[in-house]
């Protein structure tokens, strides 16, 4: 390939310098503002992805998310190729790679969609400044949220800390902008960088697990990528949305959209979800009733709220939102933590949830609340340990939703469930998994217990246990804590925290 003086790596048949589109958590071609702006510029488009495991403070992805990311990138790469553009992969420090691209390709413009975590924002703003100092356009867009975190505020202009007024204020802004159409053709930049050590193939990013490969079941359940996201949304709008308001609490039913990992990696935008849902309602194409639709949109609203919190309280992952929780007497309980992670607590609904997570990379929201409450309140283990485990094992592990939800469960968060609200695992199981179909699926060793005892095997008479082939302490654990005692202990610890916080303040 011939090199020009201005752009040594550029194909001379493309006289214009390319526009770089830096993909991060926006792995789609539809409703992608950065990509659309690049195409609209009329210049060749160079789509890039950087696996940055070296920039300071960026949190490494968990194992499940890495698996998903591989599939999402594979799908994006295919979709871009169909339009005429090649997604170029790099591994290394983002600022260095972008600086080198600019220097060697003559790029005059780098575009991206915004991210909202503390380290990501710091890095993006550093890169933006460095580019602008060199006279290179660096432009960012909103591709991840319905409204930017700074667009929704109290009347005094301060951040919102309670969901209901937040959502009311967000809704008062009117319908979010209509989604941008997916391009059918892209003038892809013809750039060769394969002699750079940082330029790699998708496979060599080694995102998929190998020894052992624990992803086989996940691969049968999920289709990372834009097409999979669209399919989940249309399946949901055509059926499960009807009754979502109530059924969304039932882990034994396929009653929710399962869009969370797709949203996490930006394979679908909340604007697309919003407008598709409104269209389905207005055209009568969905069986969902108004209250189901409003409930569904408000769950998307909880995601917005989590990003609002993360943006305004950037240390949400490490610091209690309510500082009085700094005095909470968390317990160092490695055996309890290990039993919880393995789904061996002796409480079937908790164990089913933790095993669903391990096997499928996802857990039903109601069960996430039950297992979260169990860790923090029955075992008195710091919510940060639970957040870390979810970060590693959830396909949808999200910097805003995971952190905000764990703080909500712990009682330390914004608009949180009060600490004294302790989920009773047996009652939760009986109420939301009444025929124990969920428990039987994920805890097969107790599947033969009758409905009356399956959520509390320790209460079953010996002959019933025997008939079901269950030997407590051998084939299935005895409860690692007694609910009533754990509850009293948690409430005492909560009280002690209040005393400690008061004496600290004194
Ligand atoms: P649906 O019910 O179909 O909802 C549609 C979308 O709305 C979801 O995809 C999600 O983006 C959003 N949403 C739904 N419920 C919530 C909620 N309670 N809070 C914030 N957004 C919500 N969600 C994540 O996406 N990533 C996480 O890492 C995460 N960690 C969690 C940890 C705990 C302890 C708890 C209690 C909840 C967590 N959630 C997290 C929220 C919620 O459980 C999931 O978003 C939901 O189960 C995803 O399933 P779905 O896509 O079928 O949801």
XYZ file of N, CA, C and O and ligand atoms in Angstrom, residues 236 244 248 256-260 263 296 299-300 302-303 362-365 368-369 390 394 396-398 401-402 405-406 409, ligand 1:
173
model
N -40.972 -9.758 24.003
C -41.540 -9.232 25.249
C -42.798 -8.409 24.984
O -43.824 -8.580 25.649
N -47.159 -7.738 33.128
C -45.817 -7.463 33.656
C -45.879 -6.827 35.048
O -45.069 -7.151 35.919
N -43.849 -9.573 36.967
C -42.412 -9.289 36.976
C -41.745 -9.756 38.272
O -40.532 -9.849 38.356
N -40.241 -11.109 32.203
C -39.552 -9.829 31.998
C -38.840 -9.853 30.639
O -38.800 -10.880 29.962
N -38.252 -8.730 30.268
C -37.746 -8.594 28.888
C -36.392 -9.250 28.642
O -36.018 -9.501 27.506
N -35.620 -9.459 29.693
C -34.231 -9.965 29.563
C -33.403 -9.089 28.623
O -32.600 -9.583 27.828
N -33.626 -7.818 28.741
C -32.853 -6.885 27.909
C -31.599 -6.382 28.621
O -30.774 -5.686 28.019
N -31.445 -6.737 29.925
C -30.394 -6.064 30.706
C -28.975 -6.207 30.147
O -28.266 -5.206 30.059
N -28.735 -3.957 27.128
C -28.649 -2.537 27.485
C -27.273 -2.205 28.046
O -26.703 -1.147 27.774
N -43.182 -1.020 33.066
C -41.975 -1.402 32.316
C -41.100 -0.157 32.067
O -39.891 -0.166 32.310
N -39.225 0.893 35.035
C -38.020 0.092 35.349
C -36.838 0.610 34.535
O -35.713 0.689 35.043
N -37.119 0.982 33.288
C -36.064 1.626 32.490
C -35.683 2.941 33.193
O -34.521 3.357 33.199
N -35.644 3.329 36.456
C -34.737 3.005 37.569
C -33.289 2.939 37.068
O -32.355 3.310 37.763
N -33.141 2.460 35.847
C -31.794 2.436 35.256
C -31.274 3.882 35.078
O -30.128 4.185 35.393
N -27.372 -14.656 34.767
C -28.473 -13.713 34.986
C -29.251 -14.199 36.198
O -29.210 -15.389 36.533
N -29.931 -13.315 36.873
C -30.821 -13.735 37.966
C -32.029 -12.819 37.940
O -31.915 -11.617 37.646
N -33.154 -13.402 38.254
C -34.402 -12.647 38.295
C -34.322 -11.536 39.350
O -33.751 -11.736 40.426
N -34.929 -10.368 39.047
C -34.807 -9.215 39.948
C -35.307 -9.501 41.365
O -34.668 -9.137 42.349
N -32.742 -11.457 43.040
C -31.562 -10.631 43.354
C -31.786 -9.909 44.686
O -30.881 -9.773 45.500
N -33.025 -9.432 44.894
C -33.306 -8.723 46.150
C -33.232 -9.679 47.336
O -32.692 -9.346 48.384
N -21.380 -10.272 42.027
C -22.297 -10.010 40.907
C -21.520 -9.432 39.719
O -21.804 -9.746 38.569
N -22.421 -11.705 36.652
C -23.598 -11.256 35.879
C -23.204 -10.861 34.463
O -22.228 -10.129 34.269
N -25.059 -8.872 32.861
C -25.488 -7.474 32.760
C -24.783 -6.588 33.788
O -25.219 -5.455 34.027
N -23.681 -7.096 34.405
C -23.008 -6.333 35.472
C -22.757 -4.907 35.002
O -22.021 -4.676 34.050
N -23.351 -3.991 35.685
C -23.424 -2.622 35.170
C -22.890 -1.661 36.235
O -23.241 -1.780 37.409
N -26.203 0.285 37.715
C -27.283 -0.530 38.275
C -26.814 -1.462 39.394
O -27.512 -1.649 40.384
N -25.654 -2.053 39.227
C -25.212 -3.017 40.234
C -24.922 -2.303 41.547
O -25.392 -2.703 42.611
N -28.132 -0.755 43.091
C -29.045 -1.783 43.609
C -28.504 -2.412 44.891
O -29.272 -2.698 45.814
N -27.197 -2.644 44.951
C -26.640 -3.218 46.195
C -26.784 -2.237 47.347
O -27.105 -2.628 48.464
N -30.382 -2.364 48.491
C -30.658 -3.539 49.319
C -30.070 -3.382 50.720
O -30.692 -3.732 51.726
P -37.046 -5.897 32.964
O -37.934 -6.086 34.132
O -37.542 -6.352 31.656
O -36.696 -4.329 32.919
C -36.238 -3.669 31.729
C -34.934 -2.947 32.023
O -35.112 -1.987 33.060
C -33.820 -3.852 32.514
O -33.165 -4.504 31.462
C -32.929 -2.882 33.267
O -32.075 -2.164 32.412
C -33.936 -1.925 33.866
N -34.269 -2.351 35.230
C -35.188 -3.266 35.613
N -35.220 -3.363 36.963
C -34.291 -2.508 37.425
C -33.834 -2.148 38.729
N -34.364 -2.681 39.830
N -32.842 -1.233 38.846
C -32.299 -0.659 37.745
N -32.703 -0.955 36.482
C -33.669 -1.868 36.330
N -29.435 -4.589 36.622
C -28.488 -4.470 35.689
O -28.791 -4.152 34.535
N -27.168 -4.705 35.987
C -26.765 -5.060 37.246
O -25.568 -5.239 37.476
C -27.759 -5.216 38.248
N -27.426 -5.614 39.501
C -28.411 -5.748 40.452
C -28.053 -6.128 41.756
C -29.028 -6.269 42.739
C -28.626 -6.648 44.138
C -30.382 -6.038 42.412
C -31.449 -6.183 43.456
C -30.750 -5.658 41.141
C -29.769 -5.495 40.147
N -30.111 -5.092 38.830
C -29.127 -4.951 37.892
C -31.487 -4.657 38.496
C -32.418 -5.721 37.924
O -32.387 -6.870 38.708
C -32.123 -6.092 36.473
O -31.975 -4.930 35.684
C -33.253 -6.934 35.868
O -33.441 -8.096 36.632
C -32.920 -7.280 34.449
O -33.866 -8.128 33.890
P -34.762 -7.673 32.664
O -33.900 -7.069 31.621
O -35.594 -8.834 32.283
O -35.627 -6.535 33.344
